[in-house]
CSV table of C-alpha atoms in Angstrom, one decimal:
chain,number,residue,atom,x,y,z
A,87,UNK,CA,-29.9,-1.2,22.3
A,88,UNK,CA,-28.1,-4.0,24.2
A,89,UNK,CA,-28.4,-6.3,21.2
A,90,UNK,CA,-26.9,-3.7,19.0
A,91,UNK,CA,-24.0,-3.2,21.4
A,92,UNK,CA,-23.4,-7.0,21.6
A,93,UNK,CA,-23.5,-7.3,17.8
A,94,UNK,CA,-21.0,-4.5,17.4
A,95,UNK,CA,-18.7,-6.0,20.0
A,96,UNK,CA,-18.8,-9.4,18.3
A,97,UNK,CA,-18.0,-7.8,15.0
A,98,UNK,CA,-14.9,-6.2,16.4
A,99,UNK,CA,-13.8,-9.5,18.0
A,100,UNK,CA,-14.3,-11.3,14.7
A,101,UNK,CA,-12.5,-8.6,12.7
A,102,UNK,CA,-9.5,-8.8,15.0
A,103,UNK,CA,-9.4,-12.6,14.7
A,104,UNK,CA,-9.6,-12.5,10.9
A,105,UNK,CA,-6.7,-10.1,10.7
A,106,UNK,CA,-4.5,-12.6,12.5
A,107,UNK,CA,-2.8,-9.9,14.6
A,108,UNK,CA,-4.1,-8.7,17.9
A,109,UNK,CA,-4.4,-4.9,17.9
A,110,UNK,CA,-4.3,-2.3,20.6
A,111,UNK,CA,-1.7,-0.7,22.9
A,112,UNK,CA,-1.4,-3.8,25.3
A,113,UNK,CA,-1.1,-6.2,22.3
A,114,UNK,CA,1.7,-4.0,20.8
A,115,UNK,CA,3.5,-3.8,24.1
A,116,UNK,CA,3.3,-7.6,24.4
A,117,UNK,CA,4.6,-7.9,20.8
A,118,UNK,CA,7.6,-5.6,21.6
A,119,UNK,CA,8.5,-7.8,24.6
A,120,UNK,CA,8.8,-10.8,22.3
A,121,UNK,CA,10.9,-8.8,19.7
A,122,UNK,CA,14.4,-9.7,21.1
A,123,UNK,CA,13.7,-13.4,20.5
A,124,UNK,CA,12.0,-12.9,17.1
A,125,UNK,CA,13.6,-13.9,13.8
A,126,UNK,CA,13.6,-11.7,10.8
A,127,UNK,CA,11.7,-12.9,7.8
A,128,UNK,CA,11.7,-11.8,4.1
A,129,UNK,CA,8.4,-11.6,2.3
A,130,UNK,CA,8.0,-10.9,-1.4
A,131,UNK,CA,4.9,-9.6,-3.1
A,132,UNK,CA,4.0,-9.1,-6.8
A,133,UNK,CA,0.9,-7.1,-7.7
A,134,UNK,CA,-0.5,-4.4,-10.0
A,135,UNK,CA,-1.5,-0.9,-9.0
A,136,UNK,CA,-4.5,0.5,-10.9
A,137,UNK,CA,-4.4,4.4,-10.8
A,138,UNK,CA,-7.6,5.6,-12.5
A,139,UNK,CA,-8.5,9.3,-12.8
A,140,UNK,CA,-11.1,8.9,-15.5
A,141,UNK,CA,-14.7,7.5,-15.6
A,142,UNK,CA,-17.5,7.4,-13.1
A,143,UNK,CA,-15.5,5.7,-10.3
A,144,UNK,CA,-12.0,7.2,-10.2
A,145,UNK,CA,-9.5,5.7,-7.8
A,146,UNK,CA,-7.3,8.8,-7.9
A,147,UNK,CA,-8.8,12.2,-7.4
A,148,UNK,CA,-6.8,15.4,-8.1
A,149,UNK,CA,-6.6,17.8,-5.1
A,150,UNK,CA,-4.4,20.4,-6.8
A,151,UNK,CA,-4.0,20.6,-10.6
A,152,UNK,CA,-0.8,21.7,-12.3
A,153,UNK,CA,-0.1,23.6,-15.5
A,154,UNK,CA,3.6,22.4,-15.4
A,155,UNK,CA,4.7,20.0,-18.2
A,156,UNK,CA,6.3,17.9,-15.4
A,157,UNK,CA,3.1,18.1,-13.2
A,158,UNK,CA,5.1,20.0,-10.6
A,159,UNK,CA,2.7,21.0,-7.8
A,160,UNK,CA,0.0,18.4,-8.8
A,161,UNK,CA,-1.5,16.5,-5.8
A,162,UNK,CA,-3.8,13.5,-5.9
A,163,UNK,CA,-5.5,11.4,-3.2
A,164,UNK,CA,-5.7,7.7,-4.0
A,165,UNK,CA,-7.5,4.5,-3.1
A,166,UNK,CA,-6.2,2.3,-5.9
A,167,UNK,CA,-6.9,-1.4,-6.2
A,168,UNK,CA,-3.9,-3.8,-6.0
A,169,UNK,CA,-4.6,-6.9,-8.1
A,170,UNK,CA,-3.0,-10.3,-8.9
A,171,UNK,CA,-2.8,-9.5,-12.6
A,172,UNK,CA,-2.8,-6.4,-14.8
A,173,UNK,CA,-6.5,-6.8,-15.9
A,174,UNK,CA,-8.9,-4.5,-14.2
A,175,UNK,CA,-11.1,-7.4,-13.2
A,176,UNK,CA,-8.2,-9.4,-11.7
A,177,UNK,CA,-8.5,-10.6,-8.1
A,178,UNK,CA,-8.0,-7.7,-5.6
A,179,UNK,CA,-5.4,-8.4,-2.9
A,180,UNK,CA,-5.4,-4.9,-1.4
A,181,UNK,CA,-5.6,-1.2,-1.9
A,182,UNK,CA,-2.9,1.6,-2.2
A,183,UNK,CA,-4.2,4.4,-0.1
A,184,UNK,CA,-2.5,7.7,0.3
A,185,UNK,CA,-1.4,10.7,-1.6
A,186,UNK,CA,1.1,11.5,-4.4
A,187,UNK,CA,2.3,14.8,-5.8
A,188,UNK,CA,4.5,16.2,-8.6
A,189,UNK,CA,7.8,17.1,-6.9
A,190,UNK,CA,10.1,17.5,-10.0
A,191,UNK,CA,10.6,20.7,-11.8
A,192,UNK,CA,12.8,19.2,-14.5
A,193,UNK,CA,11.2,15.8,-14.9
A,194,UNK,CA,8.0,14.0,-13.9
A,195,UNK,CA,9.0,12.8,-10.4
A,196,UNK,CA,6.3,12.0,-7.9
A,197,UNK,CA,6.5,12.1,-4.1
A,198,UNK,CA,4.7,8.9,-3.1
A,199,UNK,CA,3.2,8.7,0.5
A,200,UNK,CA,0.9,5.7,0.7
A,201,UNK,CA,0.1,2.5,2.4
A,202,UNK,CA,-0.4,-0.9,0.7
A,203,UNK,CA,-3.4,-2.2,2.7
A,204,UNK,CA,-3.8,-5.9,2.3
A,205,UNK,CA,-7.4,-7.1,2.3
A,206,UNK,CA,-7.1,-10.9,1.7
A,207,UNK,CA,-5.2,-13.9,3.0
A,208,UNK,CA,-2.8,-14.1,5.9
A,209,UNK,CA,-1.9,-10.5,5.6
A,210,UNK,CA,-5.5,-9.2,5.7
A,211,UNK,CA,-5.6,-6.0,7.7
A,212,UNK,CA,-1.8,-5.5,7.7
A,213,UNK,CA,-0.1,-2.6,5.9
A,214,UNK,CA,3.2,-1.5,4.3
A,215,UNK,CA,4.1,2.2,4.2
A,216,UNK,CA,5.8,3.7,1.2
A,217,UNK,CA,7.5,7.1,1.3
A,218,UNK,CA,9.7,7.9,-1.7
A,219,UNK,CA,10.5,9.4,-5.0
A,220,UNK,CA,9.0,7.9,-8.1
A,221,UNK,CA,10.5,9.2,-11.4
A,222,UNK,CA,7.5,8.1,-13.4
A,223,UNK,CA,9.1,7.7,-16.8
A,224,UNK,CA,12.1,5.7,-15.7
A,225,UNK,CA,11.8,2.0,-16.6
A,226,UNK,CA,12.2,0.9,-13.0
A,227,UNK,CA,11.7,3.0,-9.9
A,228,UNK,CA,12.6,2.1,-6.3
A,229,UNK,CA,10.8,3.4,-3.3
A,230,UNK,CA,11.5,2.5,0.3
A,231,UNK,CA,9.2,0.6,2.5
A,232,UNK,CA,9.5,2.6,5.8
A,233,UNK,CA,7.3,0.7,8.1
A,234,UNK,CA,4.0,-1.2,8.4
A,235,UNK,CA,1.3,-2.4,10.8
A,236,UNK,CA,-0.1,-5.7,11.8
A,237,UNK,CA,2.1,-8.6,10.6
A,238,UNK,CA,4.5,-5.9,9.2
A,239,UNK,CA,5.2,-3.9,12.4
A,240,UNK,CA,8.7,-2.4,12.0
A,241,UNK,CA,9.0,-3.5,8.4
A,242,UNK,CA,11.6,-2.2,6.0
A,243,UNK,CA,12.2,-2.9,2.4
A,244,UNK,CA,12.0,-1.8,-1.2
A,245,UNK,CA,9.1,-1.5,-3.6
A,246,UNK,CA,10.1,-1.6,-7.3
A,247,UNK,CA,7.7,-0.2,-9.8
A,248,UNK,CA,7.5,-0.6,-13.6
A,249,UNK,CA,4.8,1.0,-15.7
A,250,UNK,CA,2.7,-1.8,-17.4
A,251,UNK,CA,0.2,0.5,-19.2
A,252,UNK,CA,-0.3,4.2,-19.4
A,253,UNK,CA,-2.6,6.7,-21.2
A,254,UNK,CA,-3.3,10.4,-20.7
A,255,UNK,CA,-5.5,9.7,-17.5
A,256,UNK,CA,-4.9,6.2,-16.2
A,257,UNK,CA,-2.0,3.9,-15.4
A,258,UNK,CA,-1.4,0.3,-14.4
A,259,UNK,CA,1.9,-0.2,-12.6
A,260,UNK,CA,3.6,-3.5,-11.8
A,261,UNK,CA,5.0,-3.7,-8.3
A,262,UNK,CA,7.5,-6.1,-6.8
A,263,UNK,CA,8.0,-5.6,-3.1
A,264,UNK,CA,10.6,-7.2,-0.8
A,265,UNK,CA,10.1,-6.6,2.8
A,266,UNK,CA,12.1,-7.5,5.9
A,267,UNK,CA,9.9,-8.0,9.0
A,268,UNK,CA,9.7,-10.0,12.2
A,269,UNK,CA,8.1,-13.4,12.6
A,270,UNK,CA,6.5,-13.2,16.1
């Protein structure tokens, strides 16, 4: 039993070191004390969001279906891969985890509530939170970045989406994200 506890403790220590940001209430308090001296930094991301509702391993699962032509009332939970390129087998850099729903009665407009969870590189373990309107058939859509965690504590910015590929069940969406955060 002692060996198991030690292994679990070591795993947690290693995970926090890999993420690059110390977590926990005391670490956040220490981070906030440094905030007045911190410089703001702009970081840009480009990735592809794969929203798959078909097949054996869907990444988006309907919670509430809709009979509306605009999908009004539709709700889905997602855990979509974020990749470097548009190909399904492209390198994964993170996940889009959250929920979206049909919020428009007159056009297909989704309410997006999700986190971009980064799983590689220097942002591994950090997140960006998106909360906004996505009029899905517009060429470009802007959604606000309303916060984040890890490296992106107190982040703000804009996520711009453009549909790369779409069929009746699945979509690949190109995202360009610009985020303002603190370099501490």
